[in-house]
CSV table of C-alpha atoms and ligand atoms in Angstrom, one decimal:
chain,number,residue,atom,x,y,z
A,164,UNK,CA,-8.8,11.4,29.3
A,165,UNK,CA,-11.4,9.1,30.9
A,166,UNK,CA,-12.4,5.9,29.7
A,167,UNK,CA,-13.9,2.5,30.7
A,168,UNK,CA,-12.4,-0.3,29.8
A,169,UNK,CA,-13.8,-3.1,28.9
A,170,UNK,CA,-13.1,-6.5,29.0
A,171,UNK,CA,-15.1,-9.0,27.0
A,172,UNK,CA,-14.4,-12.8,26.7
A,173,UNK,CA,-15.4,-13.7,23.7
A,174,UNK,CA,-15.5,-11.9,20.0
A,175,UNK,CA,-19.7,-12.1,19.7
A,176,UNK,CA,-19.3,-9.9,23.2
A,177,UNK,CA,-17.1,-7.8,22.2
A,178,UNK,CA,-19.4,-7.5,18.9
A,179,UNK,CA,-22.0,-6.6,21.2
A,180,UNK,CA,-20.1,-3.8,23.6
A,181,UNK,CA,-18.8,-2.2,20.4
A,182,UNK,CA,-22.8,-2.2,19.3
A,183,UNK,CA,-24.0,-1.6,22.6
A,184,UNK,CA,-21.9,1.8,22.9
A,185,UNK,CA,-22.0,3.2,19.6
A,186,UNK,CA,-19.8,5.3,17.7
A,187,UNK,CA,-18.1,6.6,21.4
A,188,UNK,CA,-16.8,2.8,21.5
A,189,UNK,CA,-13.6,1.8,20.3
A,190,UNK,CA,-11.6,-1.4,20.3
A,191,UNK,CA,-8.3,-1.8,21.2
A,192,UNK,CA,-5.9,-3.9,20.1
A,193,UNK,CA,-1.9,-3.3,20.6
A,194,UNK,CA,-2.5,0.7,21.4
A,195,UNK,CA,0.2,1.8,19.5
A,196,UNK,CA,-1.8,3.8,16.9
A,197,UNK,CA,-5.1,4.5,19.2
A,198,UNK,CA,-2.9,5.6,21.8
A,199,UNK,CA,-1.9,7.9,19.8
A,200,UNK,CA,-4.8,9.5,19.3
A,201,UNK,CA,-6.5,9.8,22.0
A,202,UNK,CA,-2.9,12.0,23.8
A,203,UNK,CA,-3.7,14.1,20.5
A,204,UNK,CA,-7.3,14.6,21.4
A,205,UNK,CA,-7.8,13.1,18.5
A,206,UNK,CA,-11.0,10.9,19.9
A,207,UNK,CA,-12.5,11.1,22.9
A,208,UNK,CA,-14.1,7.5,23.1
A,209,UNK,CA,-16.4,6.9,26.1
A,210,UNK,CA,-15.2,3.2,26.2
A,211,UNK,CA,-12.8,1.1,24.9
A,212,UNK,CA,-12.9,-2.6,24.2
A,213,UNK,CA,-9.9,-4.8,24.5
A,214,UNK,CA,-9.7,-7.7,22.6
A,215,UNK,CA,-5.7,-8.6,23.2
A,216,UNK,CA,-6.6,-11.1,25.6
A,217,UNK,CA,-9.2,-13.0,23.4
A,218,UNK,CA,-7.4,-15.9,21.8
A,219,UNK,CA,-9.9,-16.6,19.3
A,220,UNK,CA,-8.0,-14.1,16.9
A,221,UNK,CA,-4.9,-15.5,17.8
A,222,UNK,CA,-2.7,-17.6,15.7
A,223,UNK,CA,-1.0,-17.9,11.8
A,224,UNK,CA,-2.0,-21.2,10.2
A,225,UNK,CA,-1.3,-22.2,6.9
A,226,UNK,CA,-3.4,-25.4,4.5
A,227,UNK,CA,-3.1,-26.3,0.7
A,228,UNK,CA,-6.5,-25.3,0.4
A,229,UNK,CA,-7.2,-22.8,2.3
A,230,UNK,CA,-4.1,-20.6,2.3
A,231,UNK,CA,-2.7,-18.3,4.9
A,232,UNK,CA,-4.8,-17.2,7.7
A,233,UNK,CA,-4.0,-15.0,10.3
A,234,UNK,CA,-5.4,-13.6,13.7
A,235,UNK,CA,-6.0,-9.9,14.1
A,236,UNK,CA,-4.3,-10.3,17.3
A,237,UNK,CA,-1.0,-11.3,15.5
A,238,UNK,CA,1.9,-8.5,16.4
A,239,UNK,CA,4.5,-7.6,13.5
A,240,UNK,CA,6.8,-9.5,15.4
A,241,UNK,CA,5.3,-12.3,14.9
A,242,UNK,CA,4.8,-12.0,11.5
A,243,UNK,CA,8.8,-11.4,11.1
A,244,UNK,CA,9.7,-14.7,12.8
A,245,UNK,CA,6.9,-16.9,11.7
A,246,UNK,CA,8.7,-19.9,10.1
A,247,UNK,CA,5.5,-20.5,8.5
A,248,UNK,CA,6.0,-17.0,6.7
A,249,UNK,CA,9.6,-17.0,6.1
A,250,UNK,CA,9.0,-20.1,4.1
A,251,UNK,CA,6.2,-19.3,2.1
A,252,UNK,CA,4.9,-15.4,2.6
A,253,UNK,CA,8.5,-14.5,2.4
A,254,UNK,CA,7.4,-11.0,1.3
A,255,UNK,CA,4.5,-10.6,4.2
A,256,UNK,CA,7.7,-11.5,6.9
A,257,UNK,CA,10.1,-9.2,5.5
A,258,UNK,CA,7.4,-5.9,4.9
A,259,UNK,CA,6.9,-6.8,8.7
A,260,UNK,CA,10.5,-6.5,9.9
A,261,UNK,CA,10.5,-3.3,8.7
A,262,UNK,CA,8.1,-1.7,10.1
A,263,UNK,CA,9.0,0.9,13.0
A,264,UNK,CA,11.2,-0.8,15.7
A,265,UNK,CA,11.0,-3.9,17.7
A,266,UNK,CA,9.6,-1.8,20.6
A,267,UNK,CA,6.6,-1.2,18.4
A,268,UNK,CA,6.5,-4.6,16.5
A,269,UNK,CA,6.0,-6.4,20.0
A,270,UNK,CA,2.8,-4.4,20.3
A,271,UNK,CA,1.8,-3.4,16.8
A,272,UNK,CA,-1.2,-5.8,15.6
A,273,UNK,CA,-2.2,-6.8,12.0
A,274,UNK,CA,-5.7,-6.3,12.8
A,275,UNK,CA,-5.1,-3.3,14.0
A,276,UNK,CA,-2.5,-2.1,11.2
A,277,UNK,CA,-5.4,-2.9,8.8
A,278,UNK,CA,-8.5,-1.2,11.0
A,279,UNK,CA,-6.2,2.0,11.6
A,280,UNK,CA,-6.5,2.8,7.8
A,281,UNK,CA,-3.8,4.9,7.7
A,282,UNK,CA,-2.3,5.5,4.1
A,283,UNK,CA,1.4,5.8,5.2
A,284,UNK,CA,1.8,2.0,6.4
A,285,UNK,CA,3.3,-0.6,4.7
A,286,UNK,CA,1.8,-4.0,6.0
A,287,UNK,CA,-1.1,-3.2,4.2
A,288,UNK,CA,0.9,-3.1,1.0
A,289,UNK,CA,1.8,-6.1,1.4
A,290,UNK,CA,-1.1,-7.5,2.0
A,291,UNK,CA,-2.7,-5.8,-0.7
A,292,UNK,CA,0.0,-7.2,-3.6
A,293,UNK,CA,-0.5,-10.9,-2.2
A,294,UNK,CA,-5.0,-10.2,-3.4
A,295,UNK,CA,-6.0,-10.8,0.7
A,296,UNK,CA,-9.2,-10.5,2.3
A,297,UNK,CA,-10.0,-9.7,5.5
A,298,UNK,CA,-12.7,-11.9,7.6
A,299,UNK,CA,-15.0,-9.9,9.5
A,300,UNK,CA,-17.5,-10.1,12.6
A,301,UNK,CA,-20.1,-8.8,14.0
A,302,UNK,CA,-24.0,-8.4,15.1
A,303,UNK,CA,-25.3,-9.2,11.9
A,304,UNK,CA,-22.7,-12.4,11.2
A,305,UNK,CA,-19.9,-12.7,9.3
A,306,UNK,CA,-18.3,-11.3,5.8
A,307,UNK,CA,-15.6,-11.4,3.8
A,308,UNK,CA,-13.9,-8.2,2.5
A,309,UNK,CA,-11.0,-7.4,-0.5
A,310,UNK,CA,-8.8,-5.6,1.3
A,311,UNK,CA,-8.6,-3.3,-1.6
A,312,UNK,CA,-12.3,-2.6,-0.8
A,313,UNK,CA,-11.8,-2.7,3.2
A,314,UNK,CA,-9.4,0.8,2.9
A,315,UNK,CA,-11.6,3.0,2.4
A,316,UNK,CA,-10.3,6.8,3.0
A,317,UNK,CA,-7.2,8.5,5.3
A,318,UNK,CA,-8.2,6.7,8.5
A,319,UNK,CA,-11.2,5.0,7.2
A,320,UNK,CA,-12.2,1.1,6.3
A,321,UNK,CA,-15.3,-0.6,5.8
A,322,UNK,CA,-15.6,-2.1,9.1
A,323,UNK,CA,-19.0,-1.7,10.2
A,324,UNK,CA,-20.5,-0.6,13.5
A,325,UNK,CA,-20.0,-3.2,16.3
A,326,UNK,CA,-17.6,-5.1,13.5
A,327,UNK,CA,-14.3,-6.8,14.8
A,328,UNK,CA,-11.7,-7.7,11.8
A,329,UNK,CA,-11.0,-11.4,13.5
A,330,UNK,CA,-8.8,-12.9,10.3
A,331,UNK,CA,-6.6,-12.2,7.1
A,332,UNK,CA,-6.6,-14.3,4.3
A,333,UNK,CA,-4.2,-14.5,1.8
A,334,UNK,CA,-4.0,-17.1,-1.0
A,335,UNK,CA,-1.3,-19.4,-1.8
A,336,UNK,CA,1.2,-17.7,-3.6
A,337,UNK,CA,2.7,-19.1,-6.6
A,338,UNK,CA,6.7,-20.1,-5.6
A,339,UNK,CA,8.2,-18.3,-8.9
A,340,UNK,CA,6.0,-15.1,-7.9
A,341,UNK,CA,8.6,-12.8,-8.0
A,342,UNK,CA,8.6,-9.8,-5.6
A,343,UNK,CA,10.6,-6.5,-4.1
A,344,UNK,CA,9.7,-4.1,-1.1
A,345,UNK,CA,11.6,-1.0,-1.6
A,346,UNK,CA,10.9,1.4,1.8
A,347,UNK,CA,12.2,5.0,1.1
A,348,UNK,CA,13.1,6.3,4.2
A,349,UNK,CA,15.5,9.0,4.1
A,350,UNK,CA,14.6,10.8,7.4
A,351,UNK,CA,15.5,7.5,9.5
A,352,UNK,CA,15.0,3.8,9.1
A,353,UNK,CA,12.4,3.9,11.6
A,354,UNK,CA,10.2,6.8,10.4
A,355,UNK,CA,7.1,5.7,8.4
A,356,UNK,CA,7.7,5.7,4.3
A,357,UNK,CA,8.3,9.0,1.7
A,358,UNK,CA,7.2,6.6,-0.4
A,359,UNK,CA,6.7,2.8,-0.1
A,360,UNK,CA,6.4,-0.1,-3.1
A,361,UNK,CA,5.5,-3.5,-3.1
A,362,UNK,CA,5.7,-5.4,-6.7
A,363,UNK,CA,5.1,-8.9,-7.1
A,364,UNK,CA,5.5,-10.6,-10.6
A,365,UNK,CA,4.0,-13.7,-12.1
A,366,UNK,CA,6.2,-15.0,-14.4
A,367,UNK,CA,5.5,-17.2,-17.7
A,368,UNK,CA,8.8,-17.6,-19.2
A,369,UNK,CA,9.4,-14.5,-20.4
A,370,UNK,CA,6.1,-12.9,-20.2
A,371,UNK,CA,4.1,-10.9,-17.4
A,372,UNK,CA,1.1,-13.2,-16.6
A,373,UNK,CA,0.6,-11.5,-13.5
A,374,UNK,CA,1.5,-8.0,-11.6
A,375,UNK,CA,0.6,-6.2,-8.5
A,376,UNK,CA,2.0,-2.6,-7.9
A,377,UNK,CA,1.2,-1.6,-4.4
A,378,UNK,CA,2.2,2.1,-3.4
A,379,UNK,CA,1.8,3.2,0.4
A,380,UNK,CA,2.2,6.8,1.5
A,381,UNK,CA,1.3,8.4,-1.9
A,382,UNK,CA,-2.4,8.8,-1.8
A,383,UNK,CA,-5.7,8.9,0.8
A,384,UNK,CA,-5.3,4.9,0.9
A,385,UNK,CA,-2.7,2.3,0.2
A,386,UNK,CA,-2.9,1.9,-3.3
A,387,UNK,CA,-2.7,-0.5,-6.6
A,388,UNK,CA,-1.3,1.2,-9.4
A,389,UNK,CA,-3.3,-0.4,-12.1
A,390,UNK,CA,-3.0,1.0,-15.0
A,391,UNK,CA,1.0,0.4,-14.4
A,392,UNK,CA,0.2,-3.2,-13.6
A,393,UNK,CA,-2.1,-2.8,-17.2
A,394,UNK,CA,1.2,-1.9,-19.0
A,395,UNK,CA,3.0,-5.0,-18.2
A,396,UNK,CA,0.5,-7.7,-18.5
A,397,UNK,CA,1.4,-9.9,-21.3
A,398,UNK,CA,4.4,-8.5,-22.2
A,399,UNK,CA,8.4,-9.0,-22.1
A,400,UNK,CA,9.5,-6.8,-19.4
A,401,UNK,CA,12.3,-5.1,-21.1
A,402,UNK,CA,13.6,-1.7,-19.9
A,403,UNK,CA,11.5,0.6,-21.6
A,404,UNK,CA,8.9,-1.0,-20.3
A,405,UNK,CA,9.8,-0.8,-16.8
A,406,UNK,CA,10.4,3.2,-17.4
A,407,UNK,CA,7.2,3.1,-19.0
A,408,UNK,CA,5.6,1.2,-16.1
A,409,UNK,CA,7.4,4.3,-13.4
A,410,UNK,CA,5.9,7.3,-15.3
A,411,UNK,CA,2.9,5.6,-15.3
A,412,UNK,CA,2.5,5.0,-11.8
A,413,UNK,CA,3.8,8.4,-11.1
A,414,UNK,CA,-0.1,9.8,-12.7
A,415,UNK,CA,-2.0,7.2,-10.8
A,416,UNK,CA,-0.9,8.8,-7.1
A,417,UNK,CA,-1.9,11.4,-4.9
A,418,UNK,CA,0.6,12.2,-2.4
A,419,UNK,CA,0.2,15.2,0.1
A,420,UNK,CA,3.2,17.5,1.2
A,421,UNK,CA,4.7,16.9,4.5
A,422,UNK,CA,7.6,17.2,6.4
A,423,UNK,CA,8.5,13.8,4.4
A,424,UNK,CA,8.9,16.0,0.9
A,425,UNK,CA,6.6,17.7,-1.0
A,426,UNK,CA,3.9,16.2,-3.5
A,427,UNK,CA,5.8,16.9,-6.8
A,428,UNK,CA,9.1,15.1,-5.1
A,429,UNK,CA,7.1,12.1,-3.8
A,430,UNK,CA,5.3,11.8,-7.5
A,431,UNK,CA,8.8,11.7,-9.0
A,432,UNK,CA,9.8,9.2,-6.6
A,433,UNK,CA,7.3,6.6,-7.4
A,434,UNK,CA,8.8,7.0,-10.8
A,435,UNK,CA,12.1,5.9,-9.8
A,436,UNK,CA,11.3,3.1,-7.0
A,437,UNK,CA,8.8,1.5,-9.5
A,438,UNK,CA,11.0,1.5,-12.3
A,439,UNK,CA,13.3,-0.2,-9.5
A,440,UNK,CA,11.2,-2.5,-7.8
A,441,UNK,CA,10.2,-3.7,-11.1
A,442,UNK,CA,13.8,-4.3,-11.8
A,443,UNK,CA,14.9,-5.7,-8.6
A,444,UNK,CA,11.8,-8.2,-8.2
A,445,UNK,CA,13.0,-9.4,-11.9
A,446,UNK,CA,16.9,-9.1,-11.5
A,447,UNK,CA,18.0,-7.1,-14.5
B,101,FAD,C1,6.1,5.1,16.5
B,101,FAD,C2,5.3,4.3,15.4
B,101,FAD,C3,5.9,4.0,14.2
B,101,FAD,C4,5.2,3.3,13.3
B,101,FAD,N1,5.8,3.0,12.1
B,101,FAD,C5,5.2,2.2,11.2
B,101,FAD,C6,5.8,1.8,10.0
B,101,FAD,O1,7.0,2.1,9.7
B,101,FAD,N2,5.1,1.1,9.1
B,101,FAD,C7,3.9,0.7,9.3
B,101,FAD,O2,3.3,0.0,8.5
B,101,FAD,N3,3.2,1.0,10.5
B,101,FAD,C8,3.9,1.8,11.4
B,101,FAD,N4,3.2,2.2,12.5
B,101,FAD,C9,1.8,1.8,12.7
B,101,FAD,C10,1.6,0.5,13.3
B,101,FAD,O3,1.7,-0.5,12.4
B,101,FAD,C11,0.2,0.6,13.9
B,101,FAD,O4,0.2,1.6,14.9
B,101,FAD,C12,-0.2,-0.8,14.5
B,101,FAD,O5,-0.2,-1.8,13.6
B,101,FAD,C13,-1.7,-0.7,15.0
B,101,FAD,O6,-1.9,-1.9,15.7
B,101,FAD,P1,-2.4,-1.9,17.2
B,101,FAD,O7,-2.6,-3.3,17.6
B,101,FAD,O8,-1.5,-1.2,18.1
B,101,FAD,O9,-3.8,-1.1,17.0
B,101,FAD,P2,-4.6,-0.2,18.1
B,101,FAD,O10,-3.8,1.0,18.3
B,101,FAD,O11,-5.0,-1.0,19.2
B,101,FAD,O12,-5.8,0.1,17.2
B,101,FAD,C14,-5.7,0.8,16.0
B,101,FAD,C15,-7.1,1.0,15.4
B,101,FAD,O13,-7.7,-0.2,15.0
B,101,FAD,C16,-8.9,-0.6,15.7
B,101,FAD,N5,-8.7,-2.0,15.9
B,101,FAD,C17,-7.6,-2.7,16.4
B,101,FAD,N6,-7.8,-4.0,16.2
B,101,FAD,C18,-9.0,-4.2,15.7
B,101,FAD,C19,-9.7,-5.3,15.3
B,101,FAD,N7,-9.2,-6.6,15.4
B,101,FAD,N8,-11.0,-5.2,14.8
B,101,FAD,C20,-11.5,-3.9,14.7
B,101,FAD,N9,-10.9,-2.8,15.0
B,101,FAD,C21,-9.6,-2.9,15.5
B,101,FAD,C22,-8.9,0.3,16.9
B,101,FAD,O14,-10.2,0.6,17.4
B,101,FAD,C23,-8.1,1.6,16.4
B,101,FAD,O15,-9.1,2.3,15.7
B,101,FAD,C24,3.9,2.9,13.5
B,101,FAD,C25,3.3,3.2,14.7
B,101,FAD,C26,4.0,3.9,15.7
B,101,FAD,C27,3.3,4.2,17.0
């Protein structure tokens, strides 16, 4: 495997080694997942652009207004311990802490969680059932992306050639927003998902005003099961309803078989951790 590295010091120059060198160019943030890759022979990149030491997408900050926004360069680990988090994203910190082991969470970066694209991970879940964006850069400017709409494909977003994801945004969450994170992991704690679930609830007294159902691992891209989320809106979540709400999800996924369990087990599975996320996020 031979590579140049380079080392730009500033995101417009990394922008413009990532354009420069074309689709042979990749970026690098943590290395845990491109690493990875490239032993498998998986990509044979020319050059490689390392952003970790630019400090421009550093950094978790937090305003009224504005909401949460956080640098690409931010590791899990960070993301477990933020105070800022624990206080307010509760939900973001605690997907965080359980992802892989602290080994990997020292290195793992959000930015690069997101850009990797792979289905299996749970950040993105998270991410996904808090409605953020992801800010992005590059030759022609900047944009602004769903992240719904930035995962794409099994290993495939919407970044753009000589594009850099610099910042996640995620809105102020309502305090009584309800939530659960149910991680199925029967192989080890530390292997990646059977099959992962994020729910989180808006509540107006005894009515769904709002609902996200987030399933990783299950399909070609972490996903929102909407017409689950459909079911509940409006309505008194009694336990029919939450069934009702399982089996539903269970139609909208995809899963492949894999040494994790087979497609029909993982279907039924989303079944049973809905139902139960549902449950658990609501306390009944
Ligand atoms: C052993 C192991 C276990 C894991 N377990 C879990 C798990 O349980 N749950 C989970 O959610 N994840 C898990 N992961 C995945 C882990 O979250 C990702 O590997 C990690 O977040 C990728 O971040 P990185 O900084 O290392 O990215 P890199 O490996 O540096 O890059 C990954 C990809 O993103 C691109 N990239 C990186 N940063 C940017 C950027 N800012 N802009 C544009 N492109 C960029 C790179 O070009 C590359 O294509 C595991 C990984 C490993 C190796």
């Amino acid at each position: 495997m031979k590579f140049d590295l380079l080392e730009p010091n500033s995101v417009a120059e990394a922008c413009s080694m990532l354009a420069q060198h074309g689709e042979e160019t990749k970026a690098i943030a943590g290395g845990t997942a491109l690493l990875q890759f490239l032993k498998q022979g998986l990509l044979h990149p020319t050059h490689l652009v390392n952003l970790s030491r630019l400090r421009e997408l550093d950094g978790i900050v937090y305003d009224v207004d504005k909401g949460l926004r956080i640098g690409a360069l931010s590791t899990h680990a960070a993301l477990e311990s933020s105070p800022l988090l624990r206080r307010r994203f509760l939900l973001l910190a605690e997907v965080a802490h359980r992802v892989a082991s602290p080994r990997i969470r020292n290195m793992a970066t959000l930015g690069g969680s997101l850009c990797h694209g792979d289905p299996n991970q749970d950040t993105p879940a998270a991410l996904m059932a808090l409605d953020a964006q992801v800010r992005l850069v590059g030759p022609q400017g900047e944009r602004q992306v769903a992240l719904e709409d930035f995962l794409v494909d099994y290993y495939e977003t919407a970044l753009a050639e000589g594009e850099i994801l610099a910042q996640v945004l995620v809105p102020d969450v309502s305090p009584d927003t309800r939530w659960c994170h149910i991680k199925y992991t029967p192989r080890s704690t530390q292997d990646f998902a059977t099959v992962g679930v994020v729910v989180a609830l808006r509540m107006n007294e005894r009515r769904v005003e709002g609902a996200r159902i987030v399933l990783n691992a299950v399909a070609h891209r972490v996903m929102r099961a909407r017409r689950a989320e459909a079911l509940l809106l409006g309505q008194s979540p009694e336990d029919d309803l939450l069934a009702a709400a399982g089996r539903e999800a269970a139609t909208e996924v995809e899963p492949l078989s894999d040494i994790r369990g087979s497609a029909g087990y993982k279907r039924e599975m989303v079944a049973v951790f809905v139902q139960r996320s549902l449950r658990q996020a609501l306390g009944v």
